[in-house]
mmCIF file of C-alpha atoms in Angstrom:
data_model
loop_
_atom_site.group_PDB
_atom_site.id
_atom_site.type_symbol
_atom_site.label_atom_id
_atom_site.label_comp_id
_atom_site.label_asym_id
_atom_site.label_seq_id
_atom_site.Cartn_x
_atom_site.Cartn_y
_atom_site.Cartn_z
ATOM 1 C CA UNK A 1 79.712 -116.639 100.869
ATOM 2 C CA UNK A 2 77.319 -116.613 103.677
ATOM 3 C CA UNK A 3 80.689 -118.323 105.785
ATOM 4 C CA UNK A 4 82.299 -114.950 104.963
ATOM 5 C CA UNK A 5 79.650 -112.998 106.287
ATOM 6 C CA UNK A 6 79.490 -114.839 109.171
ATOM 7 C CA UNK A 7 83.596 -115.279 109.727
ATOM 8 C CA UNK A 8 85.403 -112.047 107.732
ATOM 9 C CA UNK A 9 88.402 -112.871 109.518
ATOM 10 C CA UNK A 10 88.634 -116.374 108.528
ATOM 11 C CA UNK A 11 91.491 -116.968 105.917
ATOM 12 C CA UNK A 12 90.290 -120.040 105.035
ATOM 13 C CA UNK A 13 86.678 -118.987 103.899
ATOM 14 C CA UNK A 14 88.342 -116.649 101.526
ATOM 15 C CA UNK A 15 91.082 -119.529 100.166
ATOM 16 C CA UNK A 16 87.613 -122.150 99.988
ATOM 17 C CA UNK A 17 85.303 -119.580 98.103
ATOM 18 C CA UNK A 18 88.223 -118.726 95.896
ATOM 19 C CA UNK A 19 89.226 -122.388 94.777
ATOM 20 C CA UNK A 20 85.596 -122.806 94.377
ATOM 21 C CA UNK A 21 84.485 -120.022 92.145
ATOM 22 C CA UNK A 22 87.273 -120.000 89.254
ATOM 23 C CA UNK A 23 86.042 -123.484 88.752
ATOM 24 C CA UNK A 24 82.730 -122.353 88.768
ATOM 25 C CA UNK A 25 81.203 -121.756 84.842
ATOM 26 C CA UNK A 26 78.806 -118.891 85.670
ATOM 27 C CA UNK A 27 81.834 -116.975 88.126
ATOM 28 C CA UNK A 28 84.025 -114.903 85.259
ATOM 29 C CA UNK A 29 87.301 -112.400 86.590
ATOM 30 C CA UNK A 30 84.911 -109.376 86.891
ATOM 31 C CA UNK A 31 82.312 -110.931 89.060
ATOM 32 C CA UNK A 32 85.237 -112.495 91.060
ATOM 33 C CA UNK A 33 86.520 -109.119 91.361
ATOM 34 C CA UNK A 34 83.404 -107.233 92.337
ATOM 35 C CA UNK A 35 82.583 -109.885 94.998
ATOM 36 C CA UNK A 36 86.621 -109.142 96.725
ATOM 37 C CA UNK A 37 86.246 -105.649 95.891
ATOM 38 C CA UNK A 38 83.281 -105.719 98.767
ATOM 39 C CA UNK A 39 85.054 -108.166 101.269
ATOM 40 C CA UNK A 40 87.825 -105.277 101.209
ATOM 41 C CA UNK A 41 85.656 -102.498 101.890
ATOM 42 C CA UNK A 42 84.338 -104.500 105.071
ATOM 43 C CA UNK A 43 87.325 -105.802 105.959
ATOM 44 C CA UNK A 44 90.866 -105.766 104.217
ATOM 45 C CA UNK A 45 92.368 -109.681 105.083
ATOM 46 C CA UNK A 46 95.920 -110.460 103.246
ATOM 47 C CA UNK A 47 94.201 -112.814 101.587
ATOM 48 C CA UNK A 48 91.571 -110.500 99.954
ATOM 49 C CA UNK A 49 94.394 -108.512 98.596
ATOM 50 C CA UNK A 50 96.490 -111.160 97.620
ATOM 51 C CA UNK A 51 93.087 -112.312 95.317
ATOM 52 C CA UNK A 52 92.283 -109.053 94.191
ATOM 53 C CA UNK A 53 96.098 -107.999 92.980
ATOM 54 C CA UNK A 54 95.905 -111.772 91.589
ATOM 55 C CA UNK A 55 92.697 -111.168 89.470
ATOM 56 C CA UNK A 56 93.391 -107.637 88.467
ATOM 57 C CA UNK A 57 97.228 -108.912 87.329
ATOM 58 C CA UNK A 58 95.373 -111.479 85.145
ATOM 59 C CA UNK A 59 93.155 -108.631 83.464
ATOM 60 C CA UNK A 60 96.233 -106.331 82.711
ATOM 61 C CA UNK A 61 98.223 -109.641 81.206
ATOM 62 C CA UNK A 62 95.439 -109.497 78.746
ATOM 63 C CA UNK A 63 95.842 -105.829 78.176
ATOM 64 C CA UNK A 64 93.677 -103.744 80.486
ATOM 65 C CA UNK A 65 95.532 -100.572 81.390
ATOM 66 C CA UNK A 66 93.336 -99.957 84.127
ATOM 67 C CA UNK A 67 93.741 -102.953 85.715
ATOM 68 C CA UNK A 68 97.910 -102.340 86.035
ATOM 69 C CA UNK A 69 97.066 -99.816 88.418
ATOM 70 C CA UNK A 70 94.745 -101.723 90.476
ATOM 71 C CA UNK A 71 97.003 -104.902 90.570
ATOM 72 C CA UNK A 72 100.041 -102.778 91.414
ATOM 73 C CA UNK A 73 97.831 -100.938 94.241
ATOM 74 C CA UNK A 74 97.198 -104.490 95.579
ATOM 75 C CA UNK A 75 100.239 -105.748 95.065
ATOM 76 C CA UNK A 76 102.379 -103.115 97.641
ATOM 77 C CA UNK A 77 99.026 -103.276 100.094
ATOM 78 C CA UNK A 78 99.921 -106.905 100.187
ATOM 79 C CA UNK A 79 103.301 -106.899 100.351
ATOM 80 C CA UNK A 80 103.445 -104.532 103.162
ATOM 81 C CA UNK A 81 100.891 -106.422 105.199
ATOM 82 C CA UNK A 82 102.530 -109.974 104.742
ATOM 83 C CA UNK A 83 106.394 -108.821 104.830
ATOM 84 C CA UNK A 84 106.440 -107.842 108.889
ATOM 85 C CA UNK A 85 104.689 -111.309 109.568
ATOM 86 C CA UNK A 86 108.039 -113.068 108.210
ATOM 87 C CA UNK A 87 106.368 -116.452 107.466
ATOM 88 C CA UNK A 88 107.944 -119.217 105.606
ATOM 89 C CA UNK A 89 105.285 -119.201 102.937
ATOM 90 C CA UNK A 90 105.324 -115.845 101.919
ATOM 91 C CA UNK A 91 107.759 -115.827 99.018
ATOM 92 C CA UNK A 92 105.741 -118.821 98.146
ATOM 93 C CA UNK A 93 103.690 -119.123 94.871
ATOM 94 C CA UNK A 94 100.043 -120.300 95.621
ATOM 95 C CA UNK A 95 99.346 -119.975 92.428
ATOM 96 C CA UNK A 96 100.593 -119.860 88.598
ATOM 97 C CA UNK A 97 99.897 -118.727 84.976
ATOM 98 C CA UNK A 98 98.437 -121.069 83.070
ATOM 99 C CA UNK A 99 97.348 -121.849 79.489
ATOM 100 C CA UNK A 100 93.718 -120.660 79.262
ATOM 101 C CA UNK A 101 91.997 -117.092 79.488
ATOM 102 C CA UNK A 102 90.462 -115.248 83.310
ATOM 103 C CA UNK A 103 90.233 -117.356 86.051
ATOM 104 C CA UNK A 104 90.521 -120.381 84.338
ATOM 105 C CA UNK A 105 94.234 -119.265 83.203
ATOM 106 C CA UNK A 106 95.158 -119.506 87.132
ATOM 107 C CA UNK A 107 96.451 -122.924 87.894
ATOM 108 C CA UNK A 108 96.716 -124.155 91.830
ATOM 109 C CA UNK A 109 100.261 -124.859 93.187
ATOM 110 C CA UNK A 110 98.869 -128.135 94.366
ATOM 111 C CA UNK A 111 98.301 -129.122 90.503
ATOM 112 C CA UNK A 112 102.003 -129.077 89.536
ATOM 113 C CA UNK A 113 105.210 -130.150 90.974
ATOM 114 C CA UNK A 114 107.544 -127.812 92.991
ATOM 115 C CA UNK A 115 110.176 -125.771 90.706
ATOM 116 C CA UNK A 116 112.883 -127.573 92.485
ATOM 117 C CA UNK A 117 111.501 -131.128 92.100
ATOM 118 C CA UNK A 118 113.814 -130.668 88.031
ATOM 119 C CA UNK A 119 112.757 -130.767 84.619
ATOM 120 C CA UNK A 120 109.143 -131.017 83.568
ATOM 121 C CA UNK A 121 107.607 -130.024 87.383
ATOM 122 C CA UNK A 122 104.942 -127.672 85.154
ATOM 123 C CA UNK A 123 103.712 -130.565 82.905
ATOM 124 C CA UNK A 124 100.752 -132.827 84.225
ATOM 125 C CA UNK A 125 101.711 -136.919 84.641
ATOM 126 C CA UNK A 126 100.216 -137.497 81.113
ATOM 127 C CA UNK A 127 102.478 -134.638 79.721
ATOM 128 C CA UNK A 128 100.248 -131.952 79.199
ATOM 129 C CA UNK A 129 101.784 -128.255 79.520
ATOM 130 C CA UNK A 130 99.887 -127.007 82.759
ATOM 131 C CA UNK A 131 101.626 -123.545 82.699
ATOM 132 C CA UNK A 132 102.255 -120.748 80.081
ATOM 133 C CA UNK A 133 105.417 -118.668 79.550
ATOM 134 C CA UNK A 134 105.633 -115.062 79.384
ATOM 135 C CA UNK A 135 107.545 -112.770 77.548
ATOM 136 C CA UNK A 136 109.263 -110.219 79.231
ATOM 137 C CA UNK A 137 112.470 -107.469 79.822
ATOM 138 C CA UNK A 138 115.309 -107.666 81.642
ATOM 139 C CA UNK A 139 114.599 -104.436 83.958
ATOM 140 C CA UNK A 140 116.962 -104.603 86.667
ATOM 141 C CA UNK A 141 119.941 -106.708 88.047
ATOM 142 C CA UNK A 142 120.835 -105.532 91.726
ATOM 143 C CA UNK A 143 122.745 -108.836 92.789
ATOM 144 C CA UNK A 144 122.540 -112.296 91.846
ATOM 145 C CA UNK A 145 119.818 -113.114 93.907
ATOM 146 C CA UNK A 146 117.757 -109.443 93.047
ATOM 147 C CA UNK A 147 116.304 -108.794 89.996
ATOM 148 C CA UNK A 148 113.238 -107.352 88.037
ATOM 149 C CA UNK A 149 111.468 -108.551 84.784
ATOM 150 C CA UNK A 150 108.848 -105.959 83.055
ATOM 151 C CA UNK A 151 106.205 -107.806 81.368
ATOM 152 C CA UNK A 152 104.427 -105.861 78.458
ATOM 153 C CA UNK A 153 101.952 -104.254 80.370
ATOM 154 C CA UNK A 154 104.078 -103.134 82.744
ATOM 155 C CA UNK A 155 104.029 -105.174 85.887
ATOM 156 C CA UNK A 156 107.021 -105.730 87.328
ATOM 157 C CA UNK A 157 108.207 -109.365 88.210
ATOM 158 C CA UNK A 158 110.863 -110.452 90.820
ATOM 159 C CA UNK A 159 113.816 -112.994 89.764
ATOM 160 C CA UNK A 160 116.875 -114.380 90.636
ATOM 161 C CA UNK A 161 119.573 -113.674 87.991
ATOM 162 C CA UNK A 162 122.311 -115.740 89.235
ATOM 163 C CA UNK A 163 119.524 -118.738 88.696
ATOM 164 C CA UNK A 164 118.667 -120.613 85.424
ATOM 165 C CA UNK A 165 117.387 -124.072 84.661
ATOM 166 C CA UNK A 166 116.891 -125.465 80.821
ATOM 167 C CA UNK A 167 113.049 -125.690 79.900
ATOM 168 C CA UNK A 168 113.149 -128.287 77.141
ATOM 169 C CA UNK A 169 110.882 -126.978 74.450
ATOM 170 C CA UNK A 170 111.333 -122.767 75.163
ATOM 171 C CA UNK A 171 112.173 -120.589 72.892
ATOM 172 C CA UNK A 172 115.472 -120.337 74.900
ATOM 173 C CA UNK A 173 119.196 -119.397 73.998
ATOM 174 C CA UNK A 174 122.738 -120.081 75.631
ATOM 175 C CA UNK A 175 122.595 -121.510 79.218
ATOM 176 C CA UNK A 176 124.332 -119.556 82.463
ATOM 177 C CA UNK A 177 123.261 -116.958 84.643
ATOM 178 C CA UNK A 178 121.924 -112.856 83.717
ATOM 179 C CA UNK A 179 124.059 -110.069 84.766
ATOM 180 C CA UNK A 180 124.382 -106.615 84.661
ATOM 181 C CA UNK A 181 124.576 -104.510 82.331
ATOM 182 C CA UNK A 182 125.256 -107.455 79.543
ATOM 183 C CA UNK A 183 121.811 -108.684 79.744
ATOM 184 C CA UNK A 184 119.903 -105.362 80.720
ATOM 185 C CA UNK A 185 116.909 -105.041 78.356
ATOM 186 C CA UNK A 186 117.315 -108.700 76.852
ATOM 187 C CA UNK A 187 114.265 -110.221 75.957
ATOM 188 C CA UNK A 188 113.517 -113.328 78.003
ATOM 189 C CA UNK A 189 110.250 -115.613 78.671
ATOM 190 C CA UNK A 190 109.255 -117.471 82.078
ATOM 191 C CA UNK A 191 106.480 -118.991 84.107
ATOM 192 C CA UNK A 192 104.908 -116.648 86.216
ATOM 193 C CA UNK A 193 103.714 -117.437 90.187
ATOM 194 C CA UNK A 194 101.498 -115.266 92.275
ATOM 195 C CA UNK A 195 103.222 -114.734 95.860
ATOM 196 C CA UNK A 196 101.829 -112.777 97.983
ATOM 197 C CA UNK A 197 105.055 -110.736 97.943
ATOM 198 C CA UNK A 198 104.203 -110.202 94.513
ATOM 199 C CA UNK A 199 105.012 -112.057 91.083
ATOM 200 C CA UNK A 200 108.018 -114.121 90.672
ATOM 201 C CA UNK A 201 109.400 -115.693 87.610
ATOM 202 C CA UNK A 202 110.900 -118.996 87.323
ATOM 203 C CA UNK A 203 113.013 -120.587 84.034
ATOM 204 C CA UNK A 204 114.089 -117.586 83.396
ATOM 205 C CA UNK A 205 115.569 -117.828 79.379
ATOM 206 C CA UNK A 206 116.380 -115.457 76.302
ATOM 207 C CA UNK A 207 114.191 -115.582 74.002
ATOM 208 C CA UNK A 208 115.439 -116.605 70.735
ATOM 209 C CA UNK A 209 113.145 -114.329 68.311
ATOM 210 C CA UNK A 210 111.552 -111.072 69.412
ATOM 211 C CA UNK A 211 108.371 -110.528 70.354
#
């Protein structure tokens, strides 16, 4: 922390106290949030948003109304910061829903495999499921490389429709691609990934019961 006083403008300080807190047992989402909630009223970095619409995304997963609005706010500030600078990481997830509760539900990208390295890229090398899927709705299907899950609480998740890879072990049905209107308002489940163009969902699949 006292780095961030010292260097507000240093990305990395931010990324460093981040990784360090949500492994920290006396550092829970709200204190998290309080601490980035004063970083951005001194001085508004991408990366402070990017935490903030992160943390506040995990609180409305777990049903906090008031939280949707604060991770959407964050979200677009985001967005609209990092879009104009074009870089090749940007549509990147940095991080991913994972199996527990608050910050220790966030898992690193560094801690699984890339979702193009094929099957099992979110298990661990014993295994273990490192990631947890999501249910969600088929919202919108622009094109087959545009779409838009809606999660329960209402957050709104990029996808690409015209993309689909067999999770072994999903609650999945038939394999292909999702398009419009046919699949409109299905019911699917995914893993979800923090970008800091917002959240993206990978394995994309029906779900075979509702929720």
């Amino acid at each position: 922390e006292q780095n961030l006083e010292e260097e507000p403008d240093n990305h990395w300080n931010i990324r460093h106290w981040f990784e360090a807190a949500r492994r920290l047992p006396d550092v829970d989402i709200d204190l998290a949030i309080e601490r980035l909630r004063i970083w951005y009223n001194k001085k508004a970095s991408i990366d402070v948003l990017y935490y903030l619409y992160v943390l506040y995304a995990l609180e409305a997963i777990e049903g906090s109304r008031k939280a949707r609005t604060f991770a959407e706010r964050f979200m677009q500030e985001c967005k609209q910061r990092i879009v104009p600078l074009q870089l090749a990481t940007q549509k990147h997830s940095f991080n991913w829903l994972g199996r527990g509760s608050g910050l220790s539900s966030l898992v690193h990208f560094k801690e699984v495999k890339s979702p193009r390295s094929g099957a099992d890229w979110y298990r661990d090398e014993d295994g273990t499921m490192l990631l947890a899927r999501i249910p969600g709705v088929i919202e919108h299907i622009s094109s087959p490389t545009s779409g838009s899950v809606e999660l329960r609480c209402g957050l709104r998740v990029y996808f690409t429709p015209g993309f689909r890879r067999h999770t072994p072990g999903s609650e999945e049905v038939a394999a292909g691609t999702f398009v419009a209107p046919r699949d409109l308002n299905k019911e699917v489940d995914f893993f979800l990934g923090f970008s800091y163009e917002g959240l993206r969902a990978y394995d994309v699949a029906f779900l075979a019961r509702r929720f």
